[in-house]
Amino acid sequence: KNEVEQSPQNLTAQEGEFITINCSYSVGISALHWLQQHPGGGIVSLFMLSSGKKKHGRLIATINIQEKHSSLHITASHPRDSAVYICAVGRDDKIIFGKGTRLHILP
Amino acid sequence: DGGITQSPKYLFRKEGQNVTLSCEQNLNHDAMYWYRQDPGQGLRLIYYSQIVNDFQKGDIAEGYSVSREKKESFPLTVTSAQKNPTAFYLCASSRGTPSYNEQFFGPGTRLTVL
């Protein structure tokens, strides 16, 4: 079993829909990261959080430390949000990555 | 502009050849990392360095080597001992341990062994 599990693996939605991507982890962590990987391969850090909730524009990330679970929400989704979203957890000197959720927003 | 650069973007290698991937950062970050990404898998850590002249093996270090002679530079050599080197390679840096610091990624190098 992977230490970081994401669901769903693939998600296709219509423009404007509310999107939720889930991440569960099985190890003790210092922080949780949400990353976005564009089709060209570049990765951008979206959030780093260790408790509660963070918001940036149309993106919201939440974490429940007791349940070892985090969610990434996208409000009013747009085709430009199409990308792979990666959950990763910080532990000791390293990050452990999930396999990613491939999101495709249809116009 | 501060950031991380990787070169080349695409690299082709014949079997049995060593090849070196470049990674440079001007963010003044102490920590640097090399990851490998294969289709359908999460990023896997090859090597990391928390300070100049020091580095540690990650989860899949066999067949790879690194050096950290300067703070800004962390080149990765893929040796002929690496059994399946075709993959997408990403370099990253952070101010300190990624447990508490955001990681910044380079654009990646796609290596293909012919």
PDB file of C-alpha atoms in Angstrom:
ATOM      1  CA  LYS A   1       0.000   0.000   0.000  1.00  0.00           C
ATOM      2  CA  ASN A   2       1.338   3.414  -0.955  1.00  0.00           C
ATOM      3  CA  GLU A   3       1.971   5.826   1.890  1.00  0.00           C
ATOM      4  CA  VAL A   4       0.121   8.558  -0.034  1.00  0.00           C
ATOM      5  CA  GLU A   5      -3.079   7.676  -1.854  1.00  0.00           C
ATOM      6  CA  GLN A   6      -5.026  10.016  -4.107  1.00  0.00           C
ATOM      7  CA  SER A   7      -8.512   9.732  -5.499  1.00  0.00           C
ATOM      8  CA  PRO A   8      -9.774   9.812  -8.099  1.00  0.00           C
ATOM      9  CA  GLN A   9      -6.924   8.858 -10.447  1.00  0.00           C
ATOM     10  CA  ASN A  10      -8.671  10.554 -13.362  1.00  0.00           C
ATOM     11  CA  LEU A  11     -11.424  13.134 -13.387  1.00  0.00           C
ATOM     12  CA  THR A  12     -13.258  14.733 -16.294  1.00  0.00           C
ATOM     13  CA  ALA A  13     -15.708  17.555 -15.611  1.00  0.00           C
ATOM     14  CA  GLN A  14     -17.513  20.368 -17.379  1.00  0.00           C
ATOM     15  CA  GLU A  15     -16.348  23.951 -17.145  1.00  0.00           C
ATOM     16  CA  GLY A  16     -17.821  25.630 -14.085  1.00  0.00           C
ATOM     17  CA  GLU A  17     -18.128  22.512 -11.952  1.00  0.00           C
ATOM     18  CA  PHE A  18     -16.834  22.308  -8.381  1.00  0.00           C
ATOM     19  CA  ILE A  19     -13.899  19.888  -8.234  1.00  0.00           C
ATOM     20  CA  THR A  20     -12.659  17.875  -5.258  1.00  0.00           C
ATOM     21  CA  ILE A  21      -9.480  15.795  -5.197  1.00  0.00           C
ATOM     22  CA  ASN A  22      -8.726  13.709  -2.127  1.00  0.00           C
ATOM     23  CA  CYS A  23      -5.483  12.627  -0.504  1.00  0.00           C
ATOM     24  CA  SER A  24      -4.999  10.131   2.332  1.00  0.00           C
ATOM     25  CA  TYR A  25      -1.702   9.305   3.967  1.00  0.00           C
ATOM     26  CA  SER A  26      -0.605   6.651   6.407  1.00  0.00           C
ATOM     27  CA  VAL A  27       2.511   8.151   8.004  1.00  0.00           C
ATOM     28  CA  GLY A  28       3.207  10.930  10.462  1.00  0.00           C
ATOM     29  CA  ILE A  29       3.947  14.134   8.606  1.00  0.00           C
ATOM     30  CA  SER A  30       5.238  17.625   9.179  1.00  0.00           C
ATOM     31  CA  ALA A  31       3.375  19.232   6.297  1.00  0.00           C
ATOM     32  CA  LEU A  32       1.321  18.353   3.248  1.00  0.00           C
ATOM     33  CA  HIS A  33       1.944  19.787  -0.210  1.00  0.00           C
ATOM     34  CA  TRP A  34      -0.366  20.162  -3.189  1.00  0.00           C
ATOM     35  CA  LEU A  35       1.390  20.502  -6.542  1.00  0.00           C
ATOM     36  CA  GLN A  36       0.210  21.074 -10.094  1.00  0.00           C
ATOM     37  CA  GLN A  37       1.943  19.479 -13.075  1.00  0.00           C
ATOM     38  CA  HIS A  38       1.208  20.970 -16.477  1.00  0.00           C
ATOM     39  CA  PRO A  39       1.138  18.890 -19.681  1.00  0.00           C
ATOM     40  CA  GLY A  40       4.655  20.042 -20.524  1.00  0.00           C
ATOM     41  CA  GLY A  41       5.939  18.516 -17.294  1.00  0.00           C
ATOM     42  CA  GLY A  42       6.667  21.565 -15.165  1.00  0.00           C
ATOM     43  CA  ILE A  43       5.541  21.373 -11.535  1.00  0.00           C
ATOM     44  CA  VAL A  44       4.274  24.292  -9.487  1.00  0.00           C
ATOM     45  CA  SER A  45       3.684  24.296  -5.755  1.00  0.00           C
ATOM     46  CA  LEU A  46       0.094  25.280  -4.940  1.00  0.00           C
ATOM     47  CA  PHE A  47      -0.113  24.894  -1.173  1.00  0.00           C
ATOM     48  CA  MET A  48       1.861  23.738   1.805  1.00  0.00           C
ATOM     49  CA  LEU A  49      -0.224  23.203   4.928  1.00  0.00           C
ATOM     50  CA  SER A  50       0.020  21.512   8.280  1.00  0.00           C
ATOM     51  CA  SER A  51      -3.413  22.336   9.691  1.00  0.00           C
ATOM     52  CA  GLY A  52      -6.751  23.869   8.789  1.00  0.00           C
ATOM     53  CA  LYS A  53      -7.434  25.442   5.448  1.00  0.00           C
ATOM     54  CA  LYS A  54      -5.751  27.656   2.866  1.00  0.00           C
ATOM     55  CA  LYS A  55      -7.257  29.540  -0.074  1.00  0.00           C
ATOM     56  CA  HIS A  56      -5.667  31.024  -3.146  1.00  0.00           C
ATOM     57  CA  GLY A  57      -7.977  32.377  -5.805  1.00  0.00           C
ATOM     58  CA  ARG A  58     -10.310  29.563  -6.852  1.00  0.00           C
ATOM     59  CA  LEU A  59      -8.251  26.903  -5.082  1.00  0.00           C
ATOM     60  CA  ILE A  60      -8.890  25.736  -1.533  1.00  0.00           C
ATOM     61  CA  ALA A  61      -6.891  23.143   0.374  1.00  0.00           C
ATOM     62  CA  THR A  62      -7.927  21.564   3.658  1.00  0.00           C
ATOM     63  CA  ILE A  63      -6.253  19.075   5.954  1.00  0.00           C
ATOM     64  CA  ASN A  64      -7.496  16.940   8.840  1.00  0.00           C
ATOM     65  CA  ILE A  65      -4.455  15.749  10.772  1.00  0.00           C
ATOM     66  CA  GLN A  66      -6.412  13.340  12.989  1.00  0.00           C
ATOM     67  CA  GLU A  67      -7.966  11.600   9.986  1.00  0.00           C
ATOM     68  CA  LYS A  68      -4.757  11.846   7.893  1.00  0.00           C
ATOM     69  CA  HIS A  69      -6.710  13.309   5.008  1.00  0.00           C
ATOM     70  CA  SER A  70      -6.518  16.368   2.785  1.00  0.00           C
ATOM     71  CA  SER A  71      -8.697  17.732  -0.005  1.00  0.00           C
ATOM     72  CA  LEU A  72      -8.032  20.131  -2.836  1.00  0.00           C
ATOM     73  CA  HIS A  73     -11.062  21.990  -4.154  1.00  0.00           C
ATOM     74  CA  ILE A  74     -11.365  24.032  -7.336  1.00  0.00           C
ATOM     75  CA  THR A  75     -14.350  26.346  -7.627  1.00  0.00           C
ATOM     76  CA  ALA A  76     -15.728  27.484 -11.006  1.00  0.00           C
ATOM     77  CA  SER A  77     -13.379  25.134 -12.873  1.00  0.00           C
ATOM     78  CA  HIS A  78     -11.937  26.243 -16.203  1.00  0.00           C
ATOM     79  CA  PRO A  79     -10.207  24.342 -19.041  1.00  0.00           C
ATOM     80  CA  ARG A  80      -6.909  25.950 -18.026  1.00  0.00           C
ATOM     81  CA  ASP A  81      -7.174  24.015 -14.732  1.00  0.00           C
ATOM     82  CA  SER A  82      -6.575  20.824 -16.723  1.00  0.00           C
ATOM     83  CA  ALA A  83      -3.415  19.309 -15.268  1.00  0.00           C
ATOM     84  CA  VAL A  84      -2.164  16.594 -12.943  1.00  0.00           C
ATOM     85  CA  TYR A  85      -2.586  17.468  -9.273  1.00  0.00           C
ATOM     86  CA  ILE A  86      -0.126  15.818  -6.919  1.00  0.00           C
ATOM     87  CA  CYS A  87      -0.405  15.387  -3.168  1.00  0.00           C
ATOM     88  CA  ALA A  88       2.860  14.998  -1.268  1.00  0.00           C
ATOM     89  CA  VAL A  89       3.708  14.725   2.422  1.00  0.00           C
ATOM     90  CA  GLY A  90       6.814  16.031   4.126  1.00  0.00           C
ATOM     91  CA  ARG A  91       8.490  13.572   6.445  1.00  0.00           C
ATOM     92  CA  ASP A  92      11.978  13.953   7.935  1.00  0.00           C
ATOM     93  CA  ASP A  93      14.208  15.338   5.157  1.00  0.00           C
ATOM     94  CA  LYS A  94      12.101  14.110   2.259  1.00  0.00           C
ATOM     95  CA  ILE A  95       8.787  14.362   0.491  1.00  0.00           C
ATOM     96  CA  ILE A  96       6.682  11.324  -0.361  1.00  0.00           C
ATOM     97  CA  PHE A  97       4.557  11.812  -3.455  1.00  0.00           C
ATOM     98  CA  GLY A  98       1.199  10.438  -4.463  1.00  0.00           C
ATOM     99  CA  LYS A  99       0.691   9.236  -8.032  1.00  0.00           C
ATOM    100  CA  GLY A 100      -1.394  12.244  -8.960  1.00  0.00           C
ATOM    101  CA  THR A 101      -4.915  12.959 -10.181  1.00  0.00           C
ATOM    102  CA  ARG A 102      -5.311  13.783 -13.861  1.00  0.00           C
ATOM    103  CA  LEU A 103      -7.984  16.485 -14.235  1.00  0.00           C
ATOM    104  CA  HIS A 104      -9.568  17.360 -17.563  1.00  0.00           C
ATOM    105  CA  ILE A 105     -12.028  20.250 -17.716  1.00  0.00           C
ATOM    106  CA  LEU A 106     -14.190  20.327 -20.825  1.00  0.00           C
ATOM    107  CA  PRO A 107     -15.269  23.705 -22.271  1.00  0.00           C
TER     108      PRO A 107
ATOM    109  CA  ASP B   1      14.134  36.257 -12.246  1.00  0.00           C
ATOM    110  CA  GLY B   2      14.847  33.664  -9.593  1.00  0.00           C
ATOM    111  CA  GLY B   3      14.301  30.037 -10.444  1.00  0.00           C
ATOM    112  CA  ILE B   4      15.654  26.645 -11.371  1.00  0.00           C
ATOM    113  CA  THR B   5      16.951  25.747 -14.796  1.00  0.00           C
ATOM    114  CA  GLN B   6      17.547  22.301 -16.185  1.00  0.00           C
ATOM    115  CA  SER B   7      19.276  21.413 -19.399  1.00  0.00           C
ATOM    116  CA  PRO B   8      18.828  19.953 -21.829  1.00  0.00           C
ATOM    117  CA  LYS B   9      15.046  19.634 -22.140  1.00  0.00           C
ATOM    118  CA  TYR B  10      15.330  16.478 -24.250  1.00  0.00           C
ATOM    119  CA  LEU B  11      18.271  14.096 -24.218  1.00  0.00           C
ATOM    120  CA  PHE B  12      18.946  10.978 -26.221  1.00  0.00           C
ATOM    121  CA  ARG B  13      21.566   8.491 -25.189  1.00  0.00           C
ATOM    122  CA  LYS B  14      22.881   5.268 -26.582  1.00  0.00           C
ATOM    123  CA  GLU B  15      23.023   2.263 -24.307  1.00  0.00           C
ATOM    124  CA  GLY B  16      26.283   2.055 -22.399  1.00  0.00           C
ATOM    125  CA  GLN B  17      26.898   5.807 -22.334  1.00  0.00           C
ATOM    126  CA  ASN B  18      27.009   7.995 -19.243  1.00  0.00           C
ATOM    127  CA  VAL B  19      25.118  11.267 -19.468  1.00  0.00           C
ATOM    128  CA  THR B  20      24.993  14.297 -17.160  1.00  0.00           C
ATOM    129  CA  LEU B  21      21.867  16.362 -16.518  1.00  0.00           C
ATOM    130  CA  SER B  22      22.351  19.944 -15.420  1.00  0.00           C
ATOM    131  CA  CYS B  23      20.452  21.688 -12.611  1.00  0.00           C
ATOM    132  CA  GLU B  24      21.127  25.279 -11.556  1.00  0.00           C
ATOM    133  CA  GLN B  25      19.239  27.487  -9.086  1.00  0.00           C
ATOM    134  CA  ASN B  26      19.613  31.157  -8.187  1.00  0.00           C
ATOM    135  CA  LEU B  27      17.177  31.086  -5.266  1.00  0.00           C
ATOM    136  CA  ASN B  28      19.970  30.815  -2.700  1.00  0.00           C
ATOM    137  CA  HIS B  29      18.444  27.563  -1.474  1.00  0.00           C
ATOM    138  CA  ASP B  30      20.504  25.184   0.621  1.00  0.00           C
ATOM    139  CA  ALA B  31      18.641  21.985  -0.309  1.00  0.00           C
ATOM    140  CA  MET B  32      18.460  20.431  -3.764  1.00  0.00           C
ATOM    141  CA  TYR B  33      16.818  17.243  -5.008  1.00  0.00           C
ATOM    142  CA  TRP B  34      16.685  14.966  -8.022  1.00  0.00           C
ATOM    143  CA  TYR B  35      13.504  13.039  -8.813  1.00  0.00           C
ATOM    144  CA  ARG B  36      12.585  10.544 -11.459  1.00  0.00           C
ATOM    145  CA  GLN B  37       9.057  10.319 -12.874  1.00  0.00           C
ATOM    146  CA  ASP B  38       7.749   7.328 -14.800  1.00  0.00           C
ATOM    147  CA  PRO B  39       4.260   7.065 -16.355  1.00  0.00           C
ATOM    148  CA  GLY B  40       1.618   6.182 -13.777  1.00  0.00           C
ATOM    149  CA  GLN B  41       4.004   6.542 -10.848  1.00  0.00           C
ATOM    150  CA  GLY B  42       4.675   9.218  -8.302  1.00  0.00           C
ATOM    151  CA  LEU B  43       7.956  11.099  -8.235  1.00  0.00           C
ATOM    152  CA  ARG B  44      10.754   9.050  -6.720  1.00  0.00           C
ATOM    153  CA  LEU B  45      13.782  10.523  -4.986  1.00  0.00           C
ATOM    154  CA  ILE B  46      17.172   9.724  -6.511  1.00  0.00           C
ATOM    155  CA  TYR B  47      19.568  11.907  -4.503  1.00  0.00           C
ATOM    156  CA  TYR B  48      19.336  14.977  -2.327  1.00  0.00           C
ATOM    157  CA  SER B  49      21.722  17.487  -0.859  1.00  0.00           C
ATOM    158  CA  GLN B  50      21.060  19.699   2.137  1.00  0.00           C
ATOM    159  CA  ILE B  51      24.332  21.596   1.984  1.00  0.00           C
ATOM    160  CA  VAL B  52      27.323  22.127  -0.277  1.00  0.00           C
ATOM    161  CA  ASN B  53      29.756  19.200  -0.480  1.00  0.00           C
ATOM    162  CA  ASP B  54      27.259  16.816   1.083  1.00  0.00           C
ATOM    163  CA  PHE B  55      24.560  14.604  -0.429  1.00  0.00           C
ATOM    164  CA  GLN B  56      22.536  11.529   0.450  1.00  0.00           C
ATOM    165  CA  LYS B  57      21.058   8.659  -1.508  1.00  0.00           C
ATOM    166  CA  GLY B  58      17.335   8.625  -2.027  1.00  0.00           C
ATOM    167  CA  ASP B  59      15.102   5.652  -2.696  1.00  0.00           C
ATOM    168  CA  ILE B  60      16.443   4.782  -6.163  1.00  0.00           C
ATOM    169  CA  ALA B  61      20.096   5.905  -6.215  1.00  0.00           C
ATOM    170  CA  GLU B  62      21.551   2.828  -7.928  1.00  0.00           C
ATOM    171  CA  GLY B  63      23.049   3.702 -11.313  1.00  0.00           C
ATOM    172  CA  TYR B  64      23.143   7.444 -10.586  1.00  0.00           C
ATOM    173  CA  SER B  65      25.746   9.806  -9.160  1.00  0.00           C
ATOM    174  CA  VAL B  66      25.711  13.472  -8.128  1.00  0.00           C
ATOM    175  CA  SER B  67      28.020  16.225  -6.937  1.00  0.00           C
ATOM    176  CA  ARG B  68      27.409  19.433  -4.997  1.00  0.00           C
ATOM    177  CA  GLU B  69      30.520  21.544  -5.345  1.00  0.00           C
ATOM    178  CA  LYS B  70      28.605  24.830  -5.525  1.00  0.00           C
ATOM    179  CA  LYS B  71      25.428  25.928  -3.771  1.00  0.00           C
ATOM    180  CA  GLU B  72      23.770  26.789  -7.093  1.00  0.00           C
ATOM    181  CA  SER B  73      24.525  23.573  -8.942  1.00  0.00           C
ATOM    182  CA  PHE B  74      23.534  19.919  -8.465  1.00  0.00           C
ATOM    183  CA  PRO B  75      24.311  17.881 -11.611  1.00  0.00           C
ATOM    184  CA  LEU B  76      23.065  14.312 -11.985  1.00  0.00           C
ATOM    185  CA  THR B  77      24.985  11.675 -13.925  1.00  0.00           C
ATOM    186  CA  VAL B  78      23.059   8.725 -15.255  1.00  0.00           C
ATOM    187  CA  THR B  79      25.595   5.949 -15.614  1.00  0.00           C
ATOM    188  CA  SER B  80      25.568   2.880 -17.813  1.00  0.00           C
ATOM    189  CA  ALA B  81      24.805   0.873 -14.665  1.00  0.00           C
ATOM    190  CA  GLN B  82      21.262   2.280 -14.584  1.00  0.00           C
ATOM    191  CA  LYS B  83      19.176  -0.528 -16.049  1.00  0.00           C
ATOM    192  CA  ASN B  84      16.197   1.482 -17.264  1.00  0.00           C
ATOM    193  CA  PRO B  85      17.152   5.153 -17.525  1.00  0.00           C
ATOM    194  CA  THR B  86      14.424   6.325 -19.914  1.00  0.00           C
ATOM    195  CA  ALA B  87      12.314   8.676 -17.792  1.00  0.00           C
ATOM    196  CA  PHE B  88      11.488  12.289 -16.972  1.00  0.00           C
ATOM    197  CA  TYR B  89      13.962  13.809 -14.512  1.00  0.00           C
ATOM    198  CA  LEU B  90      13.056  16.731 -12.272  1.00  0.00           C
ATOM    199  CA  CYS B  91      15.340  18.837 -10.134  1.00  0.00           C
ATOM    200  CA  ALA B  92      13.988  20.784  -7.172  1.00  0.00           C
ATOM    201  CA  SER B  93      15.256  23.046  -4.435  1.00  0.00           C
ATOM    202  CA  SER B  94      14.014  24.372  -1.114  1.00  0.00           C
ATOM    203  CA  ARG B  95      15.233  26.708   1.589  1.00  0.00           C
ATOM    204  CA  GLY B  96      15.497  23.808   4.005  1.00  0.00           C
ATOM    205  CA  THR B  97      13.873  20.486   4.693  1.00  0.00           C
ATOM    206  CA  PRO B  98      10.747  19.948   2.563  1.00  0.00           C
ATOM    207  CA  SER B  99       8.909  18.969   5.702  1.00  0.00           C
ATOM    208  CA  TYR B 100       8.588  22.676   6.425  1.00  0.00           C
ATOM    209  CA  ASN B 101       9.548  24.424   3.205  1.00  0.00           C
ATOM    210  CA  GLU B 102       8.013  24.800  -0.229  1.00  0.00           C
ATOM    211  CA  GLN B 103       9.827  23.019  -3.031  1.00  0.00           C
ATOM    212  CA  PHE B 104      10.557  24.748  -6.317  1.00  0.00           C
ATOM    213  CA  PHE B 105      10.894  22.595  -9.426  1.00  0.00           C
ATOM    214  CA  GLY B 106      12.827  22.947 -12.639  1.00  0.00           C
ATOM    215  CA  PRO B 107      11.176  22.312 -16.038  1.00  0.00           C
ATOM    216  CA  GLY B 108      12.588  18.781 -16.270  1.00  0.00           C
ATOM    217  CA  THR B 109      14.743  16.770 -18.672  1.00  0.00           C
ATOM    218  CA  ARG B 110      13.247  13.930 -20.684  1.00  0.00           C
ATOM    219  CA  LEU B 111      15.899  11.247 -21.201  1.00  0.00           C
ATOM    220  CA  THR B 112      15.465   8.568 -23.828  1.00  0.00           C
ATOM    221  CA  VAL B 113      17.863   5.669 -24.246  1.00  0.00           C
ATOM    222  CA  LEU B 114      18.056   4.444 -27.820  1.00  0.00           C
TER     223      LEU B 114
END
